[in-house]
PDB file of C-alpha atoms and ligand atoms in Angstrom:
ATOM      1  CA  SER A  48       0.000   0.000   0.000  1.00  0.00           C
ATOM      2  CA  ASP A  49       2.970   2.288   0.641  1.00  0.00           C
ATOM      3  CA  ARG A  50       4.263   1.745  -2.840  1.00  0.00           C
ATOM      4  CA  LEU A  51       0.787   2.118  -4.228  1.00  0.00           C
ATOM      5  CA  PHE A  52       0.401   5.366  -2.392  1.00  0.00           C
ATOM      6  CA  GLY A  53       3.770   6.422  -3.739  1.00  0.00           C
ATOM      7  CA  GLY A  54       2.410   5.624  -7.191  1.00  0.00           C
ATOM      8  CA  PHE A  55      -0.525   7.968  -6.778  1.00  0.00           C
ATOM      9  CA  ARG A  56       1.121  10.666  -4.711  1.00  0.00           C
ATOM     10  CA  LYS A  57       0.903  13.435  -7.287  1.00  0.00           C
ATOM     11  CA  THR A  58      -2.611  12.506  -8.371  1.00  0.00           C
ATOM     12  CA  SER A  59      -3.692  12.534  -4.758  1.00  0.00           C
ATOM     13  CA  GLU A  60      -2.058  15.896  -4.097  1.00  0.00           C
ATOM     14  CA  ARG A  61      -3.726  17.348  -7.168  1.00  0.00           C
ATOM     15  CA  LEU A  62      -7.222  16.117  -6.325  1.00  0.00           C
ATOM     16  CA  SER A  63      -6.902  16.917  -2.675  1.00  0.00           C
ATOM     17  CA  GLY A  64      -5.503  20.356  -3.466  1.00  0.00           C
ATOM     18  CA  ASN A  65      -8.318  21.058  -5.887  1.00  0.00           C
ATOM     19  CA  LEU A  66     -10.935  20.054  -3.327  1.00  0.00           C
ATOM     20  CA  THR A  67      -9.347  22.029  -0.516  1.00  0.00           C
ATOM     21  CA  GLY A  68     -11.140  25.222   0.391  1.00  0.00           C
ATOM     22  CA  VAL A  69     -14.089  24.455  -1.877  1.00  0.00           C
ATOM     23  CA  VAL A  70     -16.532  23.977   0.969  1.00  0.00           C
ATOM     24  CA  GLY A  71     -16.770  26.664   3.608  1.00  0.00           C
ATOM     25  CA  THR A  72     -18.947  26.775   6.656  1.00  0.00           C
ATOM     26  CA  ALA A  73     -22.035  27.529   4.612  1.00  0.00           C
ATOM     27  CA  LYS A  74     -24.572  24.900   3.638  1.00  0.00           C
ATOM     28  CA  LEU A  75     -23.943  22.887   0.498  1.00  0.00           C
ATOM     29  CA  ASP A  76     -25.459  24.814  -2.395  1.00  0.00           C
ATOM     30  CA  ASP A  77     -25.330  24.766  -6.180  1.00  0.00           C
ATOM     31  CA  ALA A  78     -22.393  27.154  -6.378  1.00  0.00           C
ATOM     32  CA  THR A  79     -20.315  24.889  -4.156  1.00  0.00           C
ATOM     33  CA  LEU A  80     -21.388  21.824  -6.097  1.00  0.00           C
ATOM     34  CA  ASP A  81     -20.269  23.587  -9.293  1.00  0.00           C
ATOM     35  CA  GLU A  82     -16.886  24.155  -7.734  1.00  0.00           C
ATOM     36  CA  VAL A  83     -16.579  20.547  -6.665  1.00  0.00           C
ATOM     37  CA  GLU A  84     -17.505  19.385 -10.137  1.00  0.00           C
ATOM     38  CA  ASP A  85     -14.933  21.710 -11.713  1.00  0.00           C
ATOM     39  CA  ALA A  86     -12.282  20.497  -9.263  1.00  0.00           C
ATOM     40  CA  LEU A  87     -12.961  16.899 -10.281  1.00  0.00           C
ATOM     41  CA  ILE A  88     -12.806  17.735 -13.974  1.00  0.00           C
ATOM     42  CA  VAL A  89      -9.494  19.556 -13.678  1.00  0.00           C
ATOM     43  CA  SER A  90      -8.237  16.546 -11.743  1.00  0.00           C
ATOM     44  CA  ASP A  91      -8.780  14.452 -14.914  1.00  0.00           C
ATOM     45  CA  LEU A  92     -11.758  12.455 -13.637  1.00  0.00           C
ATOM     46  CA  GLY A  93     -13.726  13.480 -16.708  1.00  0.00           C
ATOM     47  CA  PRO A  94     -17.147  15.150 -17.020  1.00  0.00           C
ATOM     48  CA  ALA A  95     -19.214  11.984 -16.585  1.00  0.00           C
ATOM     49  CA  ALA A  96     -17.619  10.874 -13.327  1.00  0.00           C
ATOM     50  CA  ALA A  97     -17.591  14.468 -12.073  1.00  0.00           C
ATOM     51  CA  ALA A  98     -21.329  14.827 -12.760  1.00  0.00           C
ATOM     52  CA  ARG A  99     -22.037  11.523 -11.069  1.00  0.00           C
ATOM     53  CA  ILE A 100     -20.089  12.472  -7.950  1.00  0.00           C
ATOM     54  CA  ARG A 101     -21.776  15.855  -7.870  1.00  0.00           C
ATOM     55  CA  ALA A 102     -25.207  14.230  -8.063  1.00  0.00           C
ATOM     56  CA  LYS A 103     -24.365  11.892  -5.219  1.00  0.00           C
ATOM     57  CA  LEU A 104     -23.112  14.723  -3.036  1.00  0.00           C
ATOM     58  CA  SER A 105     -26.210  16.737  -3.784  1.00  0.00           C
ATOM     59  CA  GLU A 106     -28.488  13.819  -2.999  1.00  0.00           C
ATOM     60  CA  GLN A 107     -26.771  13.170   0.318  1.00  0.00           C
ATOM     61  CA  ARG A 108     -26.009  16.635   1.590  1.00  0.00           C
ATOM     62  CA  PHE A 109     -27.764  19.422  -0.309  1.00  0.00           C
ATOM     63  CA  GLY A 110     -28.763  22.265   2.017  1.00  0.00           C
ATOM     64  CA  ARG A 111     -26.711  20.859   4.878  1.00  0.00           C
ATOM     65  CA  GLU A 112     -23.296  21.691   6.167  1.00  0.00           C
ATOM     66  CA  ILE A 113     -20.417  19.562   5.019  1.00  0.00           C
ATOM     67  CA  THR A 114     -16.830  19.559   6.203  1.00  0.00           C
ATOM     68  CA  GLU A 115     -13.886  19.183   3.879  1.00  0.00           C
ATOM     69  CA  ARG A 116     -13.223  15.783   5.377  1.00  0.00           C
ATOM     70  CA  GLU A 117     -16.776  14.635   4.696  1.00  0.00           C
ATOM     71  CA  LEU A 118     -16.558  15.983   1.170  1.00  0.00           C
ATOM     72  CA  LYS A 119     -13.382  14.011   0.472  1.00  0.00           C
ATOM     73  CA  GLU A 120     -14.861  10.893   2.037  1.00  0.00           C
ATOM     74  CA  THR A 121     -17.921  11.089  -0.179  1.00  0.00           C
ATOM     75  CA  VAL A 122     -15.742  11.661  -3.242  1.00  0.00           C
ATOM     76  CA  ALA A 123     -13.628   8.626  -2.311  1.00  0.00           C
ATOM     77  CA  GLU A 124     -16.733   6.491  -1.815  1.00  0.00           C
ATOM     78  CA  GLU A 125     -18.112   7.466  -5.203  1.00  0.00           C
ATOM     79  CA  ILE A 126     -14.786   6.871  -6.910  1.00  0.00           C
ATOM     80  CA  ALA A 127     -14.717   3.410  -5.370  1.00  0.00           C
ATOM     81  CA  ALA A 128     -18.273   2.804  -6.594  1.00  0.00           C
ATOM     82  CA  ILE A 129     -17.177   3.724 -10.129  1.00  0.00           C
ATOM     83  CA  LEU A 130     -14.046   1.568  -9.995  1.00  0.00           C
ATOM     84  CA  ARG A 131     -15.398  -1.554  -8.290  1.00  0.00           C
ATOM     85  CA  PRO A 132     -17.381  -2.931 -11.250  1.00  0.00           C
ATOM     86  CA  VAL A 133     -14.368  -2.758 -13.602  1.00  0.00           C
ATOM     87  CA  ALA A 134     -11.730  -4.312 -11.335  1.00  0.00           C
ATOM     88  CA  LYS A 135     -10.935  -7.655 -12.872  1.00  0.00           C
ATOM     89  CA  PRO A 136      -7.578  -9.401 -12.579  1.00  0.00           C
ATOM     90  CA  LEU A 137      -6.161 -11.115 -15.639  1.00  0.00           C
ATOM     91  CA  GLU A 138      -6.420 -14.813 -14.922  1.00  0.00           C
ATOM     92  CA  ILE A 139      -5.079 -17.849 -16.708  1.00  0.00           C
ATOM     93  CA  VAL A 140      -8.171 -19.927 -17.364  1.00  0.00           C
ATOM     94  CA  ALA A 141      -7.974 -20.997 -21.007  1.00  0.00           C
ATOM     95  CA  PHE A 142      -8.368 -24.609 -21.861  1.00  0.00           C
ATOM     96  CA  PRO A 143      -6.735 -25.862 -23.917  1.00  0.00           C
ATOM     97  CA  ARG A 144      -3.602 -23.891 -23.170  1.00  0.00           C
ATOM     98  CA  PRO A 145      -1.955 -21.595 -24.049  1.00  0.00           C
ATOM     99  CA  GLN A 146      -4.000 -18.576 -23.123  1.00  0.00           C
ATOM    100  CA  VAL A 147      -3.099 -16.020 -25.740  1.00  0.00           C
ATOM    101  CA  ILE A 148      -2.865 -12.467 -24.470  1.00  0.00           C
ATOM    102  CA  LEU A 149      -2.539  -9.842 -27.176  1.00  0.00           C
ATOM    103  CA  VAL A 150      -1.061  -6.625 -25.843  1.00  0.00           C
ATOM    104  CA  ILE A 151      -1.832  -3.485 -27.791  1.00  0.00           C
ATOM    105  CA  GLY A 152      -1.217   0.226 -27.368  1.00  0.00           C
ATOM    106  CA  VAL A 153       0.606   3.145 -28.939  1.00  0.00           C
ATOM    107  CA  ASN A 154       4.390   3.167 -28.973  1.00  0.00           C
ATOM    108  CA  GLY A 155       5.813   4.570 -25.788  1.00  0.00           C
ATOM    109  CA  SER A 156       2.767   3.727 -23.688  1.00  0.00           C
ATOM    110  CA  GLY A 157       4.744   1.130 -21.739  1.00  0.00           C
ATOM    111  CA  LYS A 158       3.609  -1.907 -23.713  1.00  0.00           C
ATOM    112  CA  THR A 159       6.893  -3.813 -23.684  1.00  0.00           C
ATOM    113  CA  THR A 160       7.552  -3.109 -20.020  1.00  0.00           C
ATOM    114  CA  THR A 161       4.004  -4.170 -19.174  1.00  0.00           C
ATOM    115  CA  ILE A 162       4.503  -7.453 -21.017  1.00  0.00           C
ATOM    116  CA  ALA A 163       7.597  -8.087 -18.897  1.00  0.00           C
ATOM    117  CA  LYS A 164       5.672  -7.215 -15.756  1.00  0.00           C
ATOM    118  CA  LEU A 165       2.823  -9.544 -16.702  1.00  0.00           C
ATOM    119  CA  ALA A 166       5.266 -12.336 -17.479  1.00  0.00           C
ATOM    120  CA  HIS A 167       6.885 -11.852 -14.088  1.00  0.00           C
ATOM    121  CA  TRP A 168       3.467 -11.743 -12.439  1.00  0.00           C
ATOM    122  CA  PHE A 169       2.427 -15.081 -13.947  1.00  0.00           C
ATOM    123  CA  GLN A 170       5.820 -16.629 -13.237  1.00  0.00           C
ATOM    124  CA  GLU A 171       5.354 -15.819  -9.566  1.00  0.00           C
ATOM    125  CA  ASP A 172       2.211 -17.937  -9.712  1.00  0.00           C
ATOM    126  CA  ASP A 173       4.169 -20.759 -11.343  1.00  0.00           C
ATOM    127  CA  TYR A 174       2.639 -20.394 -14.768  1.00  0.00           C
ATOM    128  CA  GLY A 175       4.748 -21.159 -17.796  1.00  0.00           C
ATOM    129  CA  VAL A 176       5.084 -18.020 -19.895  1.00  0.00           C
ATOM    130  CA  MET A 177       6.279 -17.428 -23.444  1.00  0.00           C
ATOM    131  CA  LEU A 178       6.611 -14.122 -25.270  1.00  0.00           C
ATOM    132  CA  ALA A 179       6.023 -13.416 -28.947  1.00  0.00           C
ATOM    133  CA  ALA A 180       7.690 -10.407 -30.563  1.00  0.00           C
ATOM    134  CA  GLY A 181       4.800  -9.369 -32.778  1.00  0.00           C
ATOM    135  CA  ASP A 182       6.007  -5.793 -33.188  1.00  0.00           C
ATOM    136  CA  THR A 183       8.222  -6.576 -36.136  1.00  0.00           C
ATOM    137  CA  PHE A 184       8.109  -3.006 -37.402  1.00  0.00           C
ATOM    138  CA  ARG A 185      10.565  -1.543 -34.918  1.00  0.00           C
ATOM    139  CA  ALA A 186      13.897  -3.350 -34.613  1.00  0.00           C
ATOM    140  CA  ALA A 187      14.305  -1.880 -31.142  1.00  0.00           C
ATOM    141  CA  ALA A 188      11.024  -3.429 -30.042  1.00  0.00           C
ATOM    142  CA  ILE A 189      12.200  -6.962 -30.810  1.00  0.00           C
ATOM    143  CA  GLY A 190      15.527  -6.374 -29.070  1.00  0.00           C
ATOM    144  CA  GLN A 191      13.900  -4.808 -26.036  1.00  0.00           C
ATOM    145  CA  LEU A 192      11.458  -7.681 -25.610  1.00  0.00           C
ATOM    146  CA  ALA A 193      14.281 -10.204 -26.060  1.00  0.00           C
ATOM    147  CA  THR A 194      16.272  -8.456 -23.316  1.00  0.00           C
ATOM    148  CA  TRP A 195      13.321  -8.762 -20.962  1.00  0.00           C
ATOM    149  CA  ALA A 196      12.830 -12.421 -21.894  1.00  0.00           C
ATOM    150  CA  ASP A 197      16.468 -12.990 -20.994  1.00  0.00           C
ATOM    151  CA  ARG A 198      16.177 -11.271 -17.654  1.00  0.00           C
ATOM    152  CA  LEU A 199      12.977 -13.128 -16.838  1.00  0.00           C
ATOM    153  CA  GLY A 200      14.242 -16.441 -18.115  1.00  0.00           C
ATOM    154  CA  VAL A 201      11.244 -16.988 -20.367  1.00  0.00           C
ATOM    155  CA  PRO A 202      11.328 -18.250 -23.949  1.00  0.00           C
ATOM    156  CA  ILE A 203      10.621 -15.814 -26.754  1.00  0.00           C
ATOM    157  CA  VAL A 204       9.521 -16.370 -30.312  1.00  0.00           C
ATOM    158  CA  ARG A 205      10.722 -13.751 -32.740  1.00  0.00           C
ATOM    159  CA  GLY A 206      11.048 -13.230 -36.446  1.00  0.00           C
ATOM    160  CA  PRO A 207      13.104 -10.910 -38.607  1.00  0.00           C
ATOM    161  CA  GLN A 208      12.526  -7.184 -38.474  1.00  0.00           C
ATOM    162  CA  GLY A 209       9.949  -6.293 -41.093  1.00  0.00           C
ATOM    163  CA  GLY A 210       8.661  -9.867 -41.036  1.00  0.00           C
ATOM    164  CA  ASP A 211       5.034 -10.881 -40.819  1.00  0.00           C
ATOM    165  CA  PRO A 212       3.711 -10.467 -37.262  1.00  0.00           C
ATOM    166  CA  ALA A 213       1.002 -13.062 -37.883  1.00  0.00           C
ATOM    167  CA  SER A 214       3.627 -15.650 -38.709  1.00  0.00           C
ATOM    168  CA  VAL A 215       5.519 -14.873 -35.479  1.00  0.00           C
ATOM    169  CA  VAL A 216       2.298 -15.339 -33.560  1.00  0.00           C
ATOM    170  CA  PHE A 217       1.581 -18.574 -35.416  1.00  0.00           C
ATOM    171  CA  ASP A 218       5.027 -19.901 -34.482  1.00  0.00           C
ATOM    172  CA  GLY A 219       4.467 -18.738 -30.930  1.00  0.00           C
ATOM    173  CA  VAL A 220       1.234 -20.641 -30.466  1.00  0.00           C
ATOM    174  CA  LYS A 221       2.771 -23.757 -32.016  1.00  0.00           C
ATOM    175  CA  ALA A 222       5.809 -23.597 -29.741  1.00  0.00           C
ATOM    176  CA  ALA A 223       3.748 -22.788 -26.645  1.00  0.00           C
ATOM    177  CA  THR A 224       1.400 -25.677 -27.365  1.00  0.00           C
ATOM    178  CA  ASP A 225       4.292 -28.110 -27.923  1.00  0.00           C
ATOM    179  CA  GLN A 226       6.008 -27.015 -24.734  1.00  0.00           C
ATOM    180  CA  GLY A 227       2.898 -27.016 -22.559  1.00  0.00           C
ATOM    181  CA  ILE A 228       3.181 -23.272 -21.900  1.00  0.00           C
ATOM    182  CA  ASP A 229       0.282 -21.726 -19.986  1.00  0.00           C
ATOM    183  CA  THR A 230       0.259 -18.290 -21.548  1.00  0.00           C
ATOM    184  CA  LEU A 231       1.645 -16.687 -24.667  1.00  0.00           C
ATOM    185  CA  ILE A 232       1.935 -12.927 -24.318  1.00  0.00           C
ATOM    186  CA  VAL A 233       2.088 -11.186 -27.677  1.00  0.00           C
ATOM    187  CA  ASP A 234       3.639  -7.789 -28.331  1.00  0.00           C
ATOM    188  CA  THR A 235       2.112  -5.896 -31.246  1.00  0.00           C
ATOM    189  CA  ALA A 236       2.936  -2.795 -33.260  1.00  0.00           C
ATOM    190  CA  GLY A 237       1.579   0.485 -31.961  1.00  0.00           C
ATOM    191  CA  ARG A 238       1.625   2.605 -35.072  1.00  0.00           C
ATOM    192  CA  LEU A 239      -1.538   4.557 -34.623  1.00  0.00           C
ATOM    193  CA  GLN A 240      -0.414   7.042 -37.292  1.00  0.00           C
ATOM    194  CA  ASN A 241      -1.334   4.414 -39.835  1.00  0.00           C
ATOM    195  CA  LYS A 242      -4.634   3.170 -38.544  1.00  0.00           C
ATOM    196  CA  ARG A 243      -5.583   1.169 -41.620  1.00  0.00           C
ATOM    197  CA  GLU A 244      -2.313  -0.768 -41.664  1.00  0.00           C
ATOM    198  CA  LEU A 245      -2.448  -1.428 -37.954  1.00  0.00           C
ATOM    199  CA  MET A 246      -6.021  -2.634 -38.247  1.00  0.00           C
ATOM    200  CA  ASP A 247      -5.110  -4.990 -41.087  1.00  0.00           C
ATOM    201  CA  GLU A 248      -2.132  -6.281 -39.144  1.00  0.00           C
ATOM    202  CA  LEU A 249      -4.144  -6.964 -36.001  1.00  0.00           C
ATOM    203  CA  GLU A 250      -6.934  -8.544 -38.020  1.00  0.00           C
ATOM    204  CA  LYS A 251      -4.489 -10.891 -39.683  1.00  0.00           C
ATOM    205  CA  ILE A 252      -3.041 -11.862 -36.311  1.00  0.00           C
ATOM    206  CA  ARG A 253      -6.560 -12.573 -35.081  1.00  0.00           C
ATOM    207  CA  ARG A 254      -7.379 -14.610 -38.166  1.00  0.00           C
ATOM    208  CA  VAL A 255      -4.289 -16.779 -37.822  1.00  0.00           C
ATOM    209  CA  LEU A 256      -4.849 -17.207 -34.097  1.00  0.00           C
ATOM    210  CA  GLY A 257      -8.478 -18.104 -34.651  1.00  0.00           C
ATOM    211  CA  ARG A 258      -7.478 -20.835 -37.044  1.00  0.00           C
ATOM    212  CA  LEU A 259      -5.299 -22.442 -34.365  1.00  0.00           C
ATOM    213  CA  ASN A 260      -7.824 -21.938 -31.591  1.00  0.00           C
ATOM    214  CA  PRO A 261     -11.232 -20.343 -32.134  1.00  0.00           C
ATOM    215  CA  GLU A 262     -11.062 -18.788 -28.656  1.00  0.00           C
ATOM    216  CA  ALA A 263      -7.766 -17.010 -29.273  1.00  0.00           C
ATOM    217  CA  PRO A 264      -6.847 -14.307 -28.578  1.00  0.00           C
ATOM    218  CA  HIS A 265      -8.364 -14.852 -25.161  1.00  0.00           C
ATOM    219  CA  ASP A 266      -7.469 -11.362 -24.044  1.00  0.00           C
ATOM    220  CA  VAL A 267      -6.773  -8.136 -25.885  1.00  0.00           C
ATOM    221  CA  VAL A 268      -5.187  -5.866 -23.329  1.00  0.00           C
ATOM    222  CA  LEU A 269      -4.808  -2.185 -24.130  1.00  0.00           C
ATOM    223  CA  VAL A 270      -1.904  -0.466 -22.394  1.00  0.00           C
ATOM    224  CA  LEU A 271      -2.504   3.200 -21.634  1.00  0.00           C
ATOM    225  CA  ASP A 272      -0.084   5.823 -20.389  1.00  0.00           C
ATOM    226  CA  ALA A 273      -1.730   7.805 -17.577  1.00  0.00           C
ATOM    227  CA  THR A 274       0.502  10.801 -18.245  1.00  0.00           C
ATOM    228  CA  ASN A 275      -1.486  11.330 -21.450  1.00  0.00           C
ATOM    229  CA  GLY A 276      -4.507  12.298 -19.387  1.00  0.00           C
ATOM    230  CA  GLN A 277      -7.629  12.705 -21.496  1.00  0.00           C
ATOM    231  CA  ASN A 278      -5.739  11.608 -24.642  1.00  0.00           C
ATOM    232  CA  ALA A 279      -5.591   8.144 -23.121  1.00  0.00           C
ATOM    233  CA  LEU A 280      -9.364   8.084 -23.433  1.00  0.00           C
ATOM    234  CA  SER A 281      -9.336   8.804 -27.147  1.00  0.00           C
ATOM    235  CA  GLN A 282      -6.881   5.909 -27.514  1.00  0.00           C
ATOM    236  CA  ILE A 283      -9.473   3.616 -25.943  1.00  0.00           C
ATOM    237  CA  GLU A 284     -11.931   4.846 -28.539  1.00  0.00           C
ATOM    238  CA  VAL A 285      -9.596   4.150 -31.456  1.00  0.00           C
ATOM    239  CA  PHE A 286      -8.323   0.784 -30.258  1.00  0.00           C
ATOM    240  CA  LYS A 287     -11.850  -0.403 -29.551  1.00  0.00           C
ATOM    241  CA  GLN A 288     -12.507   0.071 -33.268  1.00  0.00           C
ATOM    242  CA  VAL A 289      -9.164  -1.260 -34.432  1.00  0.00           C
ATOM    243  CA  ALA A 290      -8.754  -4.278 -32.207  1.00  0.00           C
ATOM    244  CA  GLY A 291     -11.680  -5.072 -29.930  1.00  0.00           C
ATOM    245  CA  VAL A 292     -10.254  -4.370 -26.487  1.00  0.00           C
ATOM    246  CA  THR A 293     -11.147  -6.764 -23.636  1.00  0.00           C
ATOM    247  CA  GLY A 294      -9.350  -4.972 -20.820  1.00  0.00           C
ATOM    248  CA  LEU A 295      -6.991  -2.195 -19.788  1.00  0.00           C
ATOM    249  CA  ILE A 296      -3.747  -1.761 -17.949  1.00  0.00           C
ATOM    250  CA  MET A 297      -2.843   1.810 -17.100  1.00  0.00           C
ATOM    251  CA  THR A 298       0.839   2.553 -16.693  1.00  0.00           C
ATOM    252  CA  LYS A 299       3.060   5.340 -15.373  1.00  0.00           C
ATOM    253  CA  LEU A 300       0.743   6.205 -12.510  1.00  0.00           C
ATOM    254  CA  ASP A 301       3.872   7.014 -10.557  1.00  0.00           C
ATOM    255  CA  GLY A 302       5.152  10.488 -11.173  1.00  0.00           C
ATOM    256  CA  THR A 303       1.981  11.862 -12.807  1.00  0.00           C
ATOM    257  CA  ALA A 304      -0.798  13.977 -11.361  1.00  0.00           C
ATOM    258  CA  ARG A 305      -3.147  12.705 -14.053  1.00  0.00           C
ATOM    259  CA  GLY A 306      -4.098   9.393 -12.436  1.00  0.00           C
ATOM    260  CA  GLY A 307      -7.698  10.602 -12.217  1.00  0.00           C
ATOM    261  CA  VAL A 308      -7.995   9.493 -15.831  1.00  0.00           C
ATOM    262  CA  LEU A 309      -8.347   5.970 -14.488  1.00  0.00           C
ATOM    263  CA  VAL A 310     -11.694   7.002 -13.016  1.00  0.00           C
ATOM    264  CA  ALA A 311     -12.706   8.702 -16.258  1.00  0.00           C
ATOM    265  CA  ALA A 312     -11.871   5.531 -18.222  1.00  0.00           C
ATOM    266  CA  ALA A 313     -13.885   3.362 -15.848  1.00  0.00           C
ATOM    267  CA  GLU A 314     -16.910   5.657 -15.946  1.00  0.00           C
ATOM    268  CA  GLN A 315     -16.892   6.258 -19.688  1.00  0.00           C
ATOM    269  CA  TYR A 316     -15.973   2.834 -21.035  1.00  0.00           C
ATOM    270  CA  GLY A 317     -16.674   0.283 -18.321  1.00  0.00           C
ATOM    271  CA  LEU A 318     -13.891  -1.924 -19.687  1.00  0.00           C
ATOM    272  CA  PRO A 319     -12.215  -4.249 -17.179  1.00  0.00           C
ATOM    273  CA  ILE A 320      -9.104  -2.783 -15.568  1.00  0.00           C
ATOM    274  CA  HIS A 321      -6.657  -5.594 -14.922  1.00  0.00           C
ATOM    275  CA  ALA A 322      -3.737  -3.927 -13.215  1.00  0.00           C
ATOM    276  CA  ILE A 323      -1.808  -0.692 -12.928  1.00  0.00           C
ATOM    277  CA  GLY A 324       1.824   0.157 -13.573  1.00  0.00           C
ATOM    278  CA  VAL A 325       3.673   2.208 -10.992  1.00  0.00           C
ATOM    279  CA  GLY A 326       7.286   2.018 -12.139  1.00  0.00           C
ATOM    280  CA  GLU A 327       9.795   0.718 -14.653  1.00  0.00           C
ATOM    281  CA  GLN A 328      10.781  -2.534 -12.964  1.00  0.00           C
ATOM    282  CA  MET A 329       9.300  -5.957 -13.532  1.00  0.00           C
ATOM    283  CA  ASP A 330       7.664  -5.991 -10.098  1.00  0.00           C
ATOM    284  CA  ASP A 331       6.036  -2.577 -10.553  1.00  0.00           C
ATOM    285  CA  LEU A 332       2.675  -3.949 -11.618  1.00  0.00           C
ATOM    286  CA  ARG A 333      -0.068  -3.727  -8.997  1.00  0.00           C
ATOM    287  CA  PRO A 334      -3.366  -5.527  -8.817  1.00  0.00           C
ATOM    288  CA  PHE A 335      -6.169  -3.066  -9.362  1.00  0.00           C
ATOM    289  CA  ASP A 336      -7.764  -2.646  -5.947  1.00  0.00           C
ATOM    290  CA  PRO A 337     -10.600  -0.112  -6.385  1.00  0.00           C
ATOM    291  CA  ASP A 338     -11.121   0.650  -2.702  1.00  0.00           C
ATOM    292  CA  LEU A 339      -7.451   1.152  -2.074  1.00  0.00           C
ATOM    293  CA  VAL A 340      -7.045   3.363  -5.147  1.00  0.00           C
ATOM    294  CA  ALA A 341     -10.096   5.443  -4.182  1.00  0.00           C
ATOM    295  CA  ARG A 342      -8.839   5.903  -0.637  1.00  0.00           C
ATOM    296  CA  VAL A 343      -5.381   6.815  -1.840  1.00  0.00           C
ATOM    297  CA  ILE A 344      -6.361   9.384  -4.445  1.00  0.00           C
ATOM    298  CA  ALA A 345      -9.211  11.173  -2.669  1.00  0.00           C
TER     299      ALA A 345
HETATM  300  P1  GDP B 243       6.338   0.722 -25.581  1.00  0.00           P
HETATM  301  O1  GDP B 243       6.949   1.555 -26.652  1.00  0.00           O
HETATM  302  O2  GDP B 243       4.872   0.930 -25.469  1.00  0.00           O
HETATM  303  O3  GDP B 243       6.708  -0.724 -25.650  1.00  0.00           O
HETATM  304  O4  GDP B 243       6.886   1.308 -24.201  1.00  0.00           O
HETATM  305  P2  GDP B 243       8.063   0.800 -23.246  1.00  0.00           P
HETATM  306  O5  GDP B 243       7.646  -0.413 -22.496  1.00  0.00           O
HETATM  307  O6  GDP B 243       9.322   0.751 -23.976  1.00  0.00           O
HETATM  308  O7  GDP B 243       8.068   2.009 -22.209  1.00  0.00           O
HETATM  309  C1  GDP B 243       8.395   3.322 -22.580  1.00  0.00           C
HETATM  310  C2  GDP B 243       9.099   3.996 -21.419  1.00  0.00           C
HETATM  311  O8  GDP B 243       8.192   4.100 -20.313  1.00  0.00           O
HETATM  312  C3  GDP B 243      10.287   3.208 -20.895  1.00  0.00           C
HETATM  313  O9  GDP B 243      11.295   4.108 -20.540  1.00  0.00           O
HETATM  314  C4  GDP B 243       9.734   2.492 -19.660  1.00  0.00           C
HETATM  315  O10 GDP B 243      10.738   2.234 -18.706  1.00  0.00           O
HETATM  316  C5  GDP B 243       8.743   3.509 -19.158  1.00  0.00           C
HETATM  317  N1  GDP B 243       7.650   2.904 -18.362  1.00  0.00           N
HETATM  318  C6  GDP B 243       6.859   1.854 -18.682  1.00  0.00           C
HETATM  319  N2  GDP B 243       5.961   1.625 -17.715  1.00  0.00           N
HETATM  320  C7  GDP B 243       6.181   2.544 -16.729  1.00  0.00           C
HETATM  321  C8  GDP B 243       5.577   2.839 -15.452  1.00  0.00           C
HETATM  322  O11 GDP B 243       4.619   2.208 -14.984  1.00  0.00           O
HETATM  323  N3  GDP B 243       6.113   3.889 -14.763  1.00  0.00           N
HETATM  324  C9  GDP B 243       7.154   4.623 -15.238  1.00  0.00           C
HETATM  325  N4  GDP B 243       7.603   5.635 -14.493  1.00  0.00           N
HETATM  326  N5  GDP B 243       7.720   4.384 -16.414  1.00  0.00           N
HETATM  327  C10 GDP B 243       7.260   3.367 -17.155  1.00  0.00           C
END
């Protein structure tokens, strides 16, 4: 919880700072509710969550006095209520194995690091993990994933730079099946500048996977960088169209004051949130605990 708190320190300071001094000794009125709503919006929680929290506050306390402490408690409770329904850990349940987890997201969002963190996570639970270097577009991406595989001691399937990602994934599923691997985690290209190409590439990967196992990919996890704030939300929009997202992992919650975007994502999209990233190391992935997060940020 200490490290989690550390991860949300700036977000918490921002939200708390924005809510400080909003309520006075007067009774809760519309002007104060406006201010609360504005404070939530500028804290990156988004208009929908802000309106919802405002409505709750109004319903509970309109025309009555409210202390700053009570205000923050109500905000925390409502944030938890928004987050609880989307908290869903990524579990290895596929039968037959391997469970194929496609990891998508724009370059720089923390995709490769998140794959390493997930691999480490599953290893800790004694699952056999294999990686597939499906981002064949960037030479650095293959090398970076291979370095992680080395450090983690997990096998990796890779092809030549510029090769066909679908063929890498095909080889990966074959190898994982032969070796009795529990989960194959697949890196993919994140070239959102060329949406059509990316869509075709992901569709081809899906097609090839589906031919090997109609249930694959079992998960399509979108990695989002919290420091992008509201732009992270438009990435959800695009990737939903391009790839059919089944869940989210938000990264870089350490060192940003924009962690409120997690609440905005939950309220606006309702997609499962699997975990959060709070650092660059392999053990910097945290389970998504909605009550803890709500308590920490508000
Ligand atoms: P990719 O291009 O999406 O594969 O992104 P990378 O995994 O290479 O990450 C881009 C940069 O963000 C790297 O310097 C990572 O170390 C860093 N990074 C990834 N996740 C986190 C995180 O949770 N917190 C912080 N502070 N940095 C992160």
